[in-house]
């Protein structure tokens, strides 16, 4: 640094980008991007959002698409600090909401250890927003009194114990990062006597490549294979899925078979 170096005010904004559609960013998020010196963005954030940032702002992709190991969490943490110290305002743009399986708190904690101020702007989480866009409510009077959002892929690679418990409950169960584990998860629900429970899988919710599959737990695996559903996708298990118009055709289909 030279003596003429201007004073840099380092700060970090953890910003939730929403589920994919760039118009689902909050107004506060737009304002933060407009005031960014650097934007660090993930695989699941829409690149159209970068247009809110000034032309001269530095934009860095730090995605961790599954199978790639290009950016470890440690590397992202360090980059975020380096940019904040050298350039000022870093907007850390993360898919959905930063604190729903987003490792947002790890980044907040790391920044705090350097005494860099962090602010948080929540985003629309795919866990609620993607079912909602399909007009599937996560709660509904008389049908569902609560909802669980669970990961299908835990750090240890095991199925989360919470899925076994959720399968016993009447809650709406939304599972993120669970597409690969769907056969195993469906078995857990069947073992809990839920083979006729309505189930939906949504790929790329809120985007042009959105795909929806509606069935029962019993048939969801076959239907997802048939429709070639790909990640990112989320699973919705619960009576609320019966409110979706295409569930009625699922029922009609069984009526003719049996
Ligand atoms: N913080 C994010 C979730 C990160 S985990 C949020 O709040 O939405 C990433 C997982 O979220 C994906 O594997 C997928 O299960 C789910 N997901 C994210 N965006 C999605 C979308 N547009 N459609 C369907 N699932 C999505």
Short mmCIF file of C-alpha atoms and ligand atoms in Angstrom, two decimals:
data_model
loop_
_atom_site.label_atom_id
_atom_site.label_comp_id
_atom_site.label_asym_id
_atom_site.label_seq_id
_atom_site.Cartn_x
_atom_site.Cartn_y
_atom_site.Cartn_z
CA UNK A 1 0.00 0.00 0.00
CA UNK A 2 1.21 3.48 -0.84
CA UNK A 3 0.88 6.44 1.48
CA UNK A 4 -1.65 7.95 -0.90
CA UNK A 5 -3.85 4.92 -0.62
CA UNK A 6 -7.41 6.00 0.14
CA UNK A 7 -8.96 4.79 3.35
CA UNK A 8 -10.88 1.59 2.82
CA UNK A 9 -13.99 0.87 4.82
CA UNK A 10 -14.28 -2.89 4.88
CA UNK A 11 -17.68 -4.48 5.26
CA UNK A 12 -19.51 -7.58 4.18
CA UNK A 13 -23.16 -8.07 3.26
CA UNK A 14 -24.46 -11.63 3.31
CA UNK A 15 -27.24 -11.44 0.75
CA UNK A 16 -29.91 -14.03 -0.01
CA UNK A 17 -30.52 -14.13 -3.77
CA UNK A 18 -33.82 -16.02 -3.68
CA UNK A 19 -34.60 -19.29 -5.47
CA UNK A 20 -33.53 -18.39 -9.02
CA UNK A 21 -35.86 -15.89 -10.70
CA UNK A 22 -33.85 -12.64 -10.53
CA UNK A 23 -37.03 -10.68 -9.77
CA UNK A 24 -37.32 -12.54 -6.48
CA UNK A 25 -34.45 -10.56 -4.94
CA UNK A 26 -35.50 -8.13 -2.20
CA UNK A 27 -35.37 -4.37 -2.73
CA UNK A 28 -32.82 -4.17 0.07
CA UNK A 29 -30.75 -6.71 -1.87
CA UNK A 30 -30.84 -4.53 -4.99
CA UNK A 31 -29.60 -1.56 -2.95
CA UNK A 32 -26.76 -3.60 -1.47
CA UNK A 33 -25.63 -4.76 -4.92
CA UNK A 34 -25.73 -1.17 -6.18
CA UNK A 35 -23.33 -0.26 -3.38
CA UNK A 36 -20.95 -3.21 -3.90
CA UNK A 37 -17.24 -2.98 -4.62
CA UNK A 38 -17.01 -6.75 -4.97
CA UNK A 39 -19.64 -9.47 -5.48
CA UNK A 40 -18.84 -13.08 -4.60
CA UNK A 41 -21.56 -15.30 -6.01
CA UNK A 42 -22.53 -18.96 -5.83
CA UNK A 43 -23.59 -21.59 -8.35
CA UNK A 44 -27.26 -21.29 -7.43
CA UNK A 45 -27.49 -17.52 -7.84
CA UNK A 46 -28.75 -16.06 -11.09
CA UNK A 47 -26.02 -14.12 -12.91
CA UNK A 48 -28.61 -11.57 -14.05
CA UNK A 49 -28.44 -10.21 -10.49
CA UNK A 50 -24.90 -9.00 -11.14
CA UNK A 51 -26.36 -6.30 -13.40
CA UNK A 52 -27.48 -4.42 -10.29
CA UNK A 53 -23.83 -4.01 -9.27
CA UNK A 54 -21.74 -1.14 -10.66
CA UNK A 55 -19.86 -1.95 -13.90
CA UNK A 56 -16.53 -1.41 -12.19
CA UNK A 57 -17.35 -3.74 -9.28
CA UNK A 58 -15.36 -6.98 -9.20
CA UNK A 59 -17.51 -10.06 -9.73
CA UNK A 60 -16.14 -13.42 -8.67
CA UNK A 61 -17.76 -16.82 -9.09
CA UNK A 62 -17.07 -19.00 -6.07
CA UNK A 63 -19.43 -21.87 -6.79
CA UNK A 64 -19.14 -25.35 -5.44
CA UNK A 65 -21.19 -27.29 -7.97
CA UNK A 66 -21.46 -30.87 -6.78
CA UNK A 67 -18.48 -32.90 -7.89
CA UNK A 68 -16.32 -29.80 -8.29
CA UNK A 69 -13.85 -28.88 -5.61
CA UNK A 70 -12.73 -25.62 -7.11
CA UNK A 71 -13.64 -23.49 -4.11
CA UNK A 72 -13.51 -24.96 -0.64
CA UNK A 73 -15.37 -23.13 2.13
CA UNK A 74 -11.97 -22.10 3.55
CA UNK A 75 -10.96 -20.59 0.23
CA UNK A 76 -14.23 -18.67 -0.01
CA UNK A 77 -13.83 -17.35 3.54
CA UNK A 78 -10.31 -16.14 2.80
CA UNK A 79 -11.27 -14.55 -0.52
CA UNK A 80 -14.11 -12.69 1.16
CA UNK A 81 -11.74 -11.24 3.77
CA UNK A 82 -9.03 -10.36 1.22
CA UNK A 83 -11.51 -8.50 -0.96
CA UNK A 84 -13.08 -6.69 1.99
CA UNK A 85 -9.65 -5.52 3.25
CA UNK A 86 -8.47 -4.42 -0.19
CA UNK A 87 -11.62 -3.13 -1.86
CA UNK A 88 -14.23 -2.31 0.78
CA UNK A 89 -17.80 -3.54 0.48
CA UNK A 90 -18.10 -7.21 -0.37
CA UNK A 91 -21.57 -8.52 -1.19
CA UNK A 92 -21.65 -12.26 -0.62
CA UNK A 93 -24.54 -13.40 -2.81
CA UNK A 94 -25.95 -16.78 -1.84
CA UNK A 95 -28.79 -18.88 -3.22
CA UNK A 96 -32.13 -18.72 -1.42
CA UNK A 97 -31.64 -17.55 2.16
CA UNK A 98 -28.06 -17.41 3.48
CA UNK A 99 -28.91 -19.34 6.65
CA UNK A 100 -30.90 -22.24 5.20
CA UNK A 101 -28.22 -24.80 4.40
CA UNK A 102 -26.17 -21.92 3.07
CA UNK A 103 -23.20 -21.99 5.46
CA UNK A 104 -23.88 -18.31 5.97
CA UNK A 105 -23.07 -18.37 9.65
CA UNK A 106 -19.60 -19.81 8.98
CA UNK A 107 -18.86 -16.83 6.76
CA UNK A 108 -20.31 -14.39 9.29
CA UNK A 109 -18.20 -15.96 12.03
CA UNK A 110 -15.03 -15.87 9.94
CA UNK A 111 -15.54 -12.19 9.08
CA UNK A 112 -16.18 -11.41 12.76
CA UNK A 113 -12.82 -12.95 13.66
CA UNK A 114 -11.24 -10.21 11.50
CA UNK A 115 -13.52 -7.58 13.08
CA UNK A 116 -15.08 -6.85 9.71
CA UNK A 117 -18.71 -5.74 10.16
CA UNK A 118 -21.27 -8.03 8.57
CA UNK A 119 -24.89 -7.33 7.77
CA UNK A 120 -27.42 -9.89 6.67
CA UNK A 121 -30.17 -9.50 4.08
CA UNK A 122 -32.50 -12.51 4.11
CA UNK A 123 -33.60 -14.08 0.86
CA UNK A 124 -36.61 -16.11 -0.22
CA UNK A 125 -35.61 -19.66 0.62
CA UNK A 126 -36.34 -22.28 -2.02
CA UNK A 127 -37.72 -24.40 0.82
CA UNK A 128 -40.81 -22.20 1.14
CA UNK A 129 -40.74 -20.14 -2.07
CA UNK A 130 -40.52 -23.03 -4.55
CA UNK A 131 -43.51 -24.93 -3.11
CA UNK A 132 -45.35 -21.59 -2.90
CA UNK A 133 -44.76 -20.79 -6.57
CA UNK A 134 -46.43 -24.12 -7.33
CA UNK A 135 -49.32 -23.01 -5.09
CA UNK A 136 -48.44 -25.73 -2.62
CA UNK A 137 -48.71 -24.14 0.84
CA UNK A 138 -46.27 -25.52 3.42
CA UNK A 139 -49.00 -25.12 6.08
CA UNK A 140 -52.74 -25.22 5.62
CA UNK A 141 -55.56 -25.21 8.16
CA UNK A 142 -56.72 -28.74 8.76
CA UNK A 143 -53.94 -30.31 6.66
CA UNK A 144 -50.59 -29.30 8.06
CA UNK A 145 -49.70 -27.61 11.32
CA UNK A 146 -45.97 -27.40 10.73
CA UNK A 147 -43.21 -27.95 8.23
CA UNK A 148 -39.74 -29.40 8.44
CA UNK A 149 -36.88 -28.42 6.16
CA UNK A 150 -34.28 -31.16 6.20
CA UNK A 151 -31.13 -31.89 4.27
CA UNK A 152 -30.99 -35.15 2.31
CA UNK A 153 -27.22 -35.11 2.35
CA UNK A 154 -25.56 -34.70 5.73
CA UNK A 155 -21.87 -33.96 6.32
CA UNK A 156 -21.26 -37.60 7.22
CA UNK A 157 -23.06 -38.87 4.10
CA UNK A 158 -25.67 -40.65 6.23
CA UNK A 159 -29.41 -40.01 5.99
CA UNK A 160 -30.34 -37.50 8.68
CA UNK A 161 -32.01 -39.00 11.76
CA UNK A 162 -34.50 -36.11 11.47
CA UNK A 163 -35.95 -37.65 8.29
CA UNK A 164 -36.94 -40.79 10.23
CA UNK A 165 -38.64 -38.64 12.84
CA UNK A 166 -40.32 -36.37 10.29
CA UNK A 167 -41.69 -39.45 8.50
CA UNK A 168 -43.53 -40.32 11.73
CA UNK A 169 -45.09 -36.87 12.01
CA UNK A 170 -47.97 -35.11 10.23
CA UNK A 171 -45.71 -32.25 9.22
CA UNK A 172 -45.06 -31.13 5.67
CA UNK A 173 -41.53 -32.33 4.95
CA UNK A 174 -39.35 -30.35 2.54
CA UNK A 175 -36.02 -31.96 1.73
CA UNK A 176 -33.18 -30.04 0.11
CA UNK A 177 -30.17 -31.71 -1.51
CA UNK A 178 -32.12 -34.96 -1.45
CA UNK A 179 -32.67 -35.94 -5.08
CA UNK A 180 -29.94 -38.60 -5.14
CA UNK A 181 -31.24 -40.03 -1.88
CA UNK A 182 -34.88 -40.04 -3.00
CA UNK A 183 -35.20 -43.86 -3.26
CA UNK A 184 -33.86 -44.26 0.26
CA UNK A 185 -35.98 -41.43 1.64
CA UNK A 186 -39.12 -42.85 -0.01
CA UNK A 187 -38.39 -46.19 1.68
CA UNK A 188 -38.22 -44.47 5.07
CA UNK A 189 -41.66 -42.94 4.52
CA UNK A 190 -43.08 -46.26 3.27
CA UNK A 191 -41.74 -47.99 6.38
CA UNK A 192 -43.64 -45.37 8.40
CA UNK A 193 -46.87 -46.37 6.64
CA UNK A 194 -46.90 -43.34 4.34
CA UNK A 195 -46.83 -44.97 0.89
CA UNK A 196 -50.03 -43.15 -0.17
CA UNK A 197 -48.86 -39.76 1.09
CA UNK A 198 -48.80 -37.13 -1.68
CA UNK A 199 -45.28 -36.20 -2.83
CA UNK A 200 -43.86 -33.59 -5.20
CA UNK A 201 -40.42 -32.98 -6.64
CA UNK A 202 -39.56 -29.58 -8.11
CA UNK A 203 -36.49 -29.04 -10.26
CA UNK A 204 -35.14 -25.51 -10.80
CA UNK A 205 -38.13 -23.80 -9.23
CA UNK A 206 -38.86 -20.23 -10.42
CA UNK A 207 -36.67 -20.57 -13.53
CA UNK A 208 -37.31 -21.42 -17.20
CA UNK A 209 -36.10 -24.98 -16.63
CA UNK A 210 -38.57 -25.59 -13.83
CA UNK A 211 -40.04 -29.08 -13.75
CA UNK A 212 -42.69 -30.48 -11.40
CA UNK A 213 -43.50 -34.10 -10.67
CA UNK A 214 -46.48 -34.96 -8.48
CA UNK A 215 -47.33 -38.44 -7.25
CA UNK A 216 -47.56 -40.52 -4.11
CA UNK A 217 -44.56 -41.70 -2.09
CA UNK A 218 -45.16 -45.14 -3.58
CA UNK A 219 -44.67 -43.99 -7.18
CA UNK A 220 -42.53 -40.88 -6.88
CA UNK A 221 -39.19 -42.58 -7.57
CA UNK A 222 -40.36 -44.12 -10.87
CA UNK A 223 -41.97 -40.86 -11.97
CA UNK A 224 -38.88 -38.80 -11.18
CA UNK A 225 -36.78 -41.21 -13.29
CA UNK A 226 -39.33 -41.09 -16.12
CA UNK A 227 -39.30 -37.29 -16.15
CA UNK A 228 -35.50 -37.17 -15.87
CA UNK A 229 -35.54 -34.69 -13.00
CA UNK A 230 -32.14 -33.17 -12.29
CA UNK A 231 -30.57 -31.15 -9.48
CA UNK A 232 -31.15 -28.65 -8.06
CA UNK A 233 -34.44 -30.07 -6.95
CA UNK A 234 -36.37 -30.27 -3.72
CA UNK A 235 -38.77 -32.85 -2.35
CA UNK A 236 -42.11 -32.03 -0.74
CA UNK A 237 -43.88 -34.79 1.19
CA UNK A 238 -47.21 -34.11 2.84
CA UNK A 239 -50.99 -33.83 2.57
CA UNK A 240 -50.60 -30.25 1.31
CA UNK A 241 -49.35 -31.66 -2.02
CA UNK A 242 -52.89 -32.99 -2.58
CA UNK A 243 -53.99 -29.35 -3.07
CA UNK A 244 -52.05 -29.20 -6.33
CA UNK A 245 -54.32 -29.64 -9.37
CA UNK A 246 -52.14 -32.37 -10.90
CA UNK A 247 -52.57 -34.52 -7.80
CA UNK A 248 -56.17 -35.08 -8.83
CA UNK A 249 -54.99 -36.80 -12.00
CA UNK A 250 -52.69 -38.97 -9.87
CA UNK A 251 -55.76 -40.17 -7.95
CA UNK A 252 -57.73 -40.71 -11.16
CA UNK A 253 -54.87 -42.82 -12.53
CA UNK A 254 -55.07 -45.18 -9.54
CA UNK A 255 -58.81 -45.38 -9.74
CA UNK A 256 -58.49 -46.85 -13.24
CA UNK A 257 -55.66 -49.23 -12.30
CA UNK A 258 -57.31 -50.78 -9.23
N1 LIG B 1 -29.92 -21.49 0.92
C1 LIG B 1 -30.71 -22.17 -0.09
C2 LIG B 1 -30.52 -23.68 -0.06
C3 LIG B 1 -29.10 -24.14 -0.30
S1 LIG B 1 -28.96 -25.88 -0.38
C4 LIG B 1 -32.17 -21.78 0.06
O1 LIG B 1 -32.56 -21.19 1.09
O2 LIG B 1 -32.94 -22.02 -0.88
C5 LIG B 1 -29.17 -26.15 -2.10
C6 LIG B 1 -30.42 -26.98 -2.34
O3 LIG B 1 -31.58 -26.15 -2.30
C7 LIG B 1 -30.47 -27.66 -3.69
O4 LIG B 1 -29.77 -28.86 -3.70
C8 LIG B 1 -31.96 -27.88 -3.83
O5 LIG B 1 -32.40 -28.98 -3.06
C9 LIG B 1 -32.54 -26.63 -3.20
N2 LIG B 1 -32.83 -25.57 -4.19
C10 LIG B 1 -32.24 -24.37 -4.29
N3 LIG B 1 -32.80 -23.65 -5.28
C11 LIG B 1 -33.76 -24.43 -5.82
C12 LIG B 1 -34.70 -24.25 -6.88
N4 LIG B 1 -34.75 -23.12 -7.58
N5 LIG B 1 -35.55 -25.26 -7.15
C13 LIG B 1 -35.52 -26.42 -6.44
N6 LIG B 1 -34.64 -26.64 -5.44
C14 LIG B 1 -33.78 -25.66 -5.13
#
